[in-house]
XYZ file of C-alpha atoms in Angstrom:
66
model
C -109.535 0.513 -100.553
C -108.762 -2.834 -100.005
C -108.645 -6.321 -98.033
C -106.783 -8.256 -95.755
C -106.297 -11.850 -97.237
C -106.249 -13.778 -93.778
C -108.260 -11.410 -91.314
C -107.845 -14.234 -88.805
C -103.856 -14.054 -88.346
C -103.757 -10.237 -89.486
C -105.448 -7.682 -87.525
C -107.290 -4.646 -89.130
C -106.221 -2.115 -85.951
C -102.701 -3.039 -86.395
C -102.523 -2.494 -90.247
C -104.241 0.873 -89.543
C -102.018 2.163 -86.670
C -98.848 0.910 -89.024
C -99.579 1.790 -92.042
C -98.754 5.504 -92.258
C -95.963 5.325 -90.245
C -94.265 2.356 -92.851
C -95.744 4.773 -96.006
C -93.559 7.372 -93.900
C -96.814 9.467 -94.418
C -97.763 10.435 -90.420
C -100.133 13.048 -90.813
C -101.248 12.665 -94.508
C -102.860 9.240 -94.522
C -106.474 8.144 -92.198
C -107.107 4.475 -92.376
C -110.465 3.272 -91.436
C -111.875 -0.370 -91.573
C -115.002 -0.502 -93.664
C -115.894 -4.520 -92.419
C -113.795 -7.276 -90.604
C -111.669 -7.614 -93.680
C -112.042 -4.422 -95.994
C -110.042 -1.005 -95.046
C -110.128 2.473 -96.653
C -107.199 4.887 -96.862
C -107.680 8.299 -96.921
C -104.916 10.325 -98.608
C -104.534 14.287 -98.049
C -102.506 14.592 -101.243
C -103.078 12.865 -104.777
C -99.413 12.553 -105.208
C -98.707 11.069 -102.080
C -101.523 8.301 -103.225
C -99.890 7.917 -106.514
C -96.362 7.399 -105.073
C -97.697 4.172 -103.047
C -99.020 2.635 -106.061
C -95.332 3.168 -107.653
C -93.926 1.722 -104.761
C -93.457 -2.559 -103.986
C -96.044 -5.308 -102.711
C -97.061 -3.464 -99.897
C -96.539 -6.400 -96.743
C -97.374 -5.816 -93.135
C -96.403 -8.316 -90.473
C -95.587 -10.729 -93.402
C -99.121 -10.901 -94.943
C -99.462 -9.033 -98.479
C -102.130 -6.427 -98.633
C -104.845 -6.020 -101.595
């Protein structure tokens, strides 16, 4: 779970539709928005969770997600 810091300037839809494809994770991650600022993503595999949390500051049209 988490939240988009400036839901004004950075679109839910677009950080759902991008995410998976930047996590390189096409058919193993669901994203769903959960309010106007608050998404959920839904991972098949535990591991493939975990390895996102290892990763970087995840950034998506050059605002940081939460």
């Amino acid at each position: 779970m988490g939240r988009l810091l400036n839901p004004s300037c950075h679109k839910m839809l677009d950080l759902i539709h991008h995410m998976p494809r930047k996590c390189q994770l096409y058919d193993r991650i669901k994203g769903r928005a959960l309010s106007n600022n608050r998404f959920q993503f839904i991972f098949k595999h535990e591991h493939d969770l975990i390895d996102i949390l290892n990763r970087d500051i995840h950034i998506c049209n050059m605002w940081t997600i939460v």
